[in-house]
Coordinates of C-alpha atoms in Angstrom, one line a residue:
X1 CA 5.0 -0.5 56.4
X2 CA 8.3 2.2 57.1
X3 CA 11.2 0.4 58.4
X4 CA 13.4 3.2 59.8
X5 CA 17.8 1.5 60.7
X6 CA 18.3 3.4 63.6
X7 CA 21.7 4.3 65.0
X8 CA 22.9 8.1 66.8
X9 CA 23.6 9.5 63.1
X10 CA 20.5 9.0 61.7
X11 CA 18.5 9.4 64.7
X12 CA 19.4 13.0 64.6
X13 CA 19.6 13.3 61.0
X14 CA 17.0 16.2 59.9
X15 CA 15.9 14.4 56.6
X16 CA 15.1 11.6 58.9
X17 CA 13.4 13.4 60.9
X18 CA 11.2 15.0 57.8
X19 CA 10.5 11.9 56.8
X20 CA 9.6 9.9 60.5
X21 CA 7.0 12.9 61.1
X22 CA 5.0 12.2 57.9
X23 CA 5.5 8.3 58.5
X24 CA 4.0 8.5 62.6
X25 CA 1.2 10.8 60.7
X26 CA 0.6 8.1 58.6
X27 CA 1.0 4.9 60.6
X28 CA -1.7 6.8 62.8
X29 CA -4.7 7.2 59.9
X30 CA -3.8 3.1 59.5
X31 CA -1.8 3.6 55.8
X32 CA 1.4 1.7 57.3
X33 CA 3.3 0.5 60.2
X34 CA 5.9 1.4 61.3
X35 CA 9.3 -1.1 61.9
X36 CA 11.9 0.2 64.2
X37 CA 15.6 -1.9 63.6
X38 CA 18.9 -1.2 65.7
X39 CA 21.7 -1.0 64.3
X40 CA 23.1 1.4 67.0
X41 CA 22.8 1.1 70.3
X42 CA 20.9 5.0 70.5
X43 CA 17.5 7.0 71.7
X44 CA 15.0 6.5 69.8
X45 CA 11.1 8.9 68.8
X46 CA 9.8 8.2 72.3
X47 CA 6.9 7.2 69.7
X48 CA 8.8 4.2 69.3
X49 CA 9.2 2.8 72.5
X50 CA 8.1 -0.4 71.5
X51 CA 8.4 -0.6 67.9
X52 CA 11.4 -2.5 67.8
X53 CA 11.5 -5.6 65.0
X54 CA 15.4 -6.3 65.4
X55 CA 18.7 -5.7 66.9
X56 CA 21.7 -6.5 64.5
X57 CA 22.9 -8.9 66.6
X58 CA 23.2 -11.9 64.0
X59 CA 24.4 -11.2 60.5
X60 CA 23.1 -9.0 57.7
X61 CA 21.8 -11.6 55.5
X62 CA 19.5 -12.3 58.4
X63 CA 18.3 -9.2 59.9
X64 CA 17.1 -9.1 56.2
X65 CA 15.5 -12.0 55.8
X66 CA 13.6 -12.2 58.4
X67 CA 12.6 -9.1 57.6
X68 CA 11.4 -10.1 54.1
X69 CA 9.7 -13.0 55.7
X70 CA 7.5 -10.1 58.3
X71 CA 5.8 -9.1 55.1
X72 CA 3.9 -11.4 54.2
X73 CA 1.2 -11.5 52.1
X74 CA 3.4 -8.6 51.3
X75 CA 4.3 -8.6 47.2
X76 CA 7.5 -6.7 48.4
X77 CA 8.9 -9.7 48.9
X78 CA 8.0 -11.1 45.5
X79 CA 9.0 -7.7 44.2
X80 CA 10.5 -4.6 44.5
X81 CA 11.6 -1.8 44.0
X82 CA 15.4 -1.1 44.5
X83 CA 15.3 2.2 43.4
X84 CA 13.6 5.3 40.6
X85 CA 16.4 7.1 40.2
X86 CA 14.7 10.8 37.6
X87 CA 17.3 11.5 34.4
X88 CA 15.0 13.8 33.0
X89 CA 16.5 16.2 35.6
X90 CA 15.6 18.6 38.5
X91 CA 12.2 18.5 39.9
X92 CA 11.2 14.2 39.4
X93 CA 9.8 12.8 43.1
X94 CA 8.7 9.3 44.5
X95 CA 5.8 8.1 46.3
X96 CA 5.3 5.5 47.7
X97 CA 1.7 4.1 48.4
X98 CA -0.9 0.9 48.8
X99 CA -4.5 1.2 47.9
X100 CA -7.4 0.5 49.5
X101 CA -7.2 -3.3 48.3
X102 CA -3.2 -3.7 49.8
X103 CA -2.2 -3.1 46.7
X104 CA 1.3 -1.8 45.7
X105 CA 1.6 1.7 43.9
X106 CA 4.6 3.7 42.7
X107 CA 3.4 7.7 41.6
X108 CA 6.1 8.0 39.5
X109 CA 7.2 12.4 38.2
X110 CA 9.5 12.1 35.2
X111 CA 10.4 16.2 34.1
X112 CA 12.8 16.1 31.0
X113 CA 14.8 18.8 30.2
X114 CA 14.4 18.8 26.3
X115 CA 14.3 16.6 23.6
X116 CA 16.4 13.3 23.2
X117 CA 16.2 13.7 26.2
X118 CA 15.2 10.8 28.9
X119 CA 13.8 9.5 32.6
X120 CA 14.8 6.5 33.2
X121 CA 12.9 3.9 36.2
X122 CA 14.8 1.3 37.4
X123 CA 13.9 -1.2 40.0
X124 CA 15.6 -5.5 40.3
X125 CA 13.5 -7.9 42.2
X126 CA 14.4 -9.1 46.1
X127 CA 14.5 -12.1 44.9
X128 CA 14.5 -14.3 41.7
X129 CA 11.2 -15.1 41.2
X130 CA 7.2 -13.4 40.9
X131 CA 4.3 -15.0 41.9
X132 CA 2.5 -14.3 38.6
X133 CA -1.0 -16.8 40.4
X134 CA -0.6 -13.9 43.2
X135 CA -1.7 -11.0 40.3
X136 CA -1.8 -11.1 37.0
X137 CA -1.3 -7.3 35.6
X138 CA 1.8 -5.0 35.9
X139 CA -0.3 -2.0 35.5
X140 CA 0.7 2.1 34.3
X141 CA -0.9 5.1 33.6
X142 CA 0.6 7.8 31.6
X143 CA -0.4 11.2 31.2
X144 CA 1.6 14.1 29.3
X145 CA 0.9 18.3 29.4
X146 CA 0.7 18.2 25.6
X147 CA -1.1 17.5 23.9
X148 CA 1.1 17.5 20.7
X149 CA 3.4 15.7 22.5
X150 CA 4.6 12.2 21.4
X151 CA 6.9 10.1 23.7
X152 CA 8.6 6.6 23.3
X153 CA 8.1 3.6 25.9
X154 CA 10.9 1.1 26.1
X155 CA 11.0 -1.4 28.6
X156 CA 15.0 -3.0 28.5
X157 CA 15.5 -6.5 30.6
X158 CA 18.2 -9.1 30.5
X159 CA 18.8 -12.6 31.0
X160 CA 17.7 -12.1 26.2
X161 CA 14.2 -11.4 27.4
X162 CA 12.4 -10.2 24.1
X163 CA 12.1 -6.0 24.6
X164 CA 9.3 -3.9 24.1
X165 CA 8.2 -0.9 22.8
X166 CA 5.0 1.0 23.5
X167 CA 4.5 5.1 21.2
X168 CA 2.7 7.0 23.8
X169 CA 0.6 10.6 22.6
X170 CA -1.7 12.6 24.5
X171 CA -5.0 11.7 24.6
X172 CA -8.0 12.8 26.9
X173 CA -7.6 11.0 29.9
X174 CA -5.3 8.6 31.1
X175 CA -3.5 6.3 29.1
X176 CA -2.9 2.8 30.5
X177 CA -0.5 -0.2 29.4
X178 CA -0.2 -2.9 31.1
X179 CA 1.9 -6.7 30.9
X180 CA -0.6 -9.2 31.5
X181 CA 1.9 -11.6 34.3
X182 CA -0.1 -14.6 33.1
X183 CA 1.5 -14.0 29.8
X184 CA 5.0 -14.7 31.4
X185 CA 6.6 -17.9 31.9
X186 CA 7.8 -18.1 36.6
X187 CA 11.0 -15.3 36.6
X188 CA 10.2 -13.6 33.5
X189 CA 9.3 -9.7 35.3
X190 CA 12.5 -10.0 37.3
X191 CA 13.4 -9.7 34.0
X192 CA 12.1 -6.5 33.5
X193 CA 16.3 -3.9 34.5
X194 CA 14.8 -0.9 33.6
X195 CA 12.4 1.6 31.8
X196 CA 13.2 4.6 30.6
X197 CA 11.4 7.6 28.1
X198 CA 12.3 9.7 25.8
X199 CA 10.8 12.1 24.6
X200 CA 11.0 11.7 20.1
X201 CA 12.6 14.1 18.6
X202 CA 10.9 14.0 15.2
X203 CA 7.2 13.4 16.4
X204 CA 6.9 17.7 19.1
X205 CA 6.9 20.5 18.0
X206 CA 9.2 23.7 17.1
X207 CA 8.3 24.9 20.5
X208 CA 9.2 22.6 23.3
X209 CA 11.7 22.6 25.7
X210 CA 10.7 20.7 28.0
X211 CA 7.8 18.7 28.9
X212 CA 6.5 17.1 32.2
X213 CA 4.6 13.6 32.4
X214 CA 4.2 11.3 34.9
X215 CA 2.9 7.9 35.7
X216 CA 0.1 7.0 38.1
X217 CA -0.7 3.4 39.8
X218 CA 2.4 2.0 38.9
X219 CA 1.2 -1.0 40.3
X220 CA 0.4 -4.6 40.1
X221 CA -3.4 -5.6 40.6
X222 CA -5.4 -8.8 40.5
X223 CA -7.6 -9.4 37.6
X224 CA -11.4 -10.9 37.4
X225 CA -10.6 -13.3 35.0
X226 CA -13.5 -14.9 32.4
X227 CA -14.8 -18.1 33.4
X228 CA -14.5 -20.2 28.9
X229 CA -17.9 -21.2 27.4

């Protein structure tokens, strides 16, 4: 979904115009749907005629709930990216897409400018629990530029959920890490507060000043379970 919050100010924003043009092209290709939320009455793009989904006549909470309900069976209602922040300096980017199987995924590119610096991925659930019955794994793939580079991935949590550290070393191809949702109790995934990627100063060569790496297909997936014998 591409959700446009329409108001007299937003509709004259150059950034909104650019994003809207991209969304319209993707909708033509069948890759997303545009929903228009009329926050304050204003003129909208001619191609958006008939796409008005909500007008703010009730409370903000009621409108948000109606919007989330309409997105089912999307995973967005259960677990949505609240914000993604690149702490590593300039050059970072975030893209959201939906795979052919309908699974949400995020393409995130970070730039770490020097040793001991870090980048953080933050997200918060839109509701208090995650339905592991629909999705079995949270998977991400990592790739770095230098074969000698080494990073640490730290999953930080709240409410006392155990912390896990995963070392990353560049190998041929992608490096794949995952969390099995089936091993978690209800609501455990919602306790994850931040993933921090740090450059390990002791494992980097003297010539390493800047490193770029990317996380791709940061997504939820459904595994085929083996039948027990």
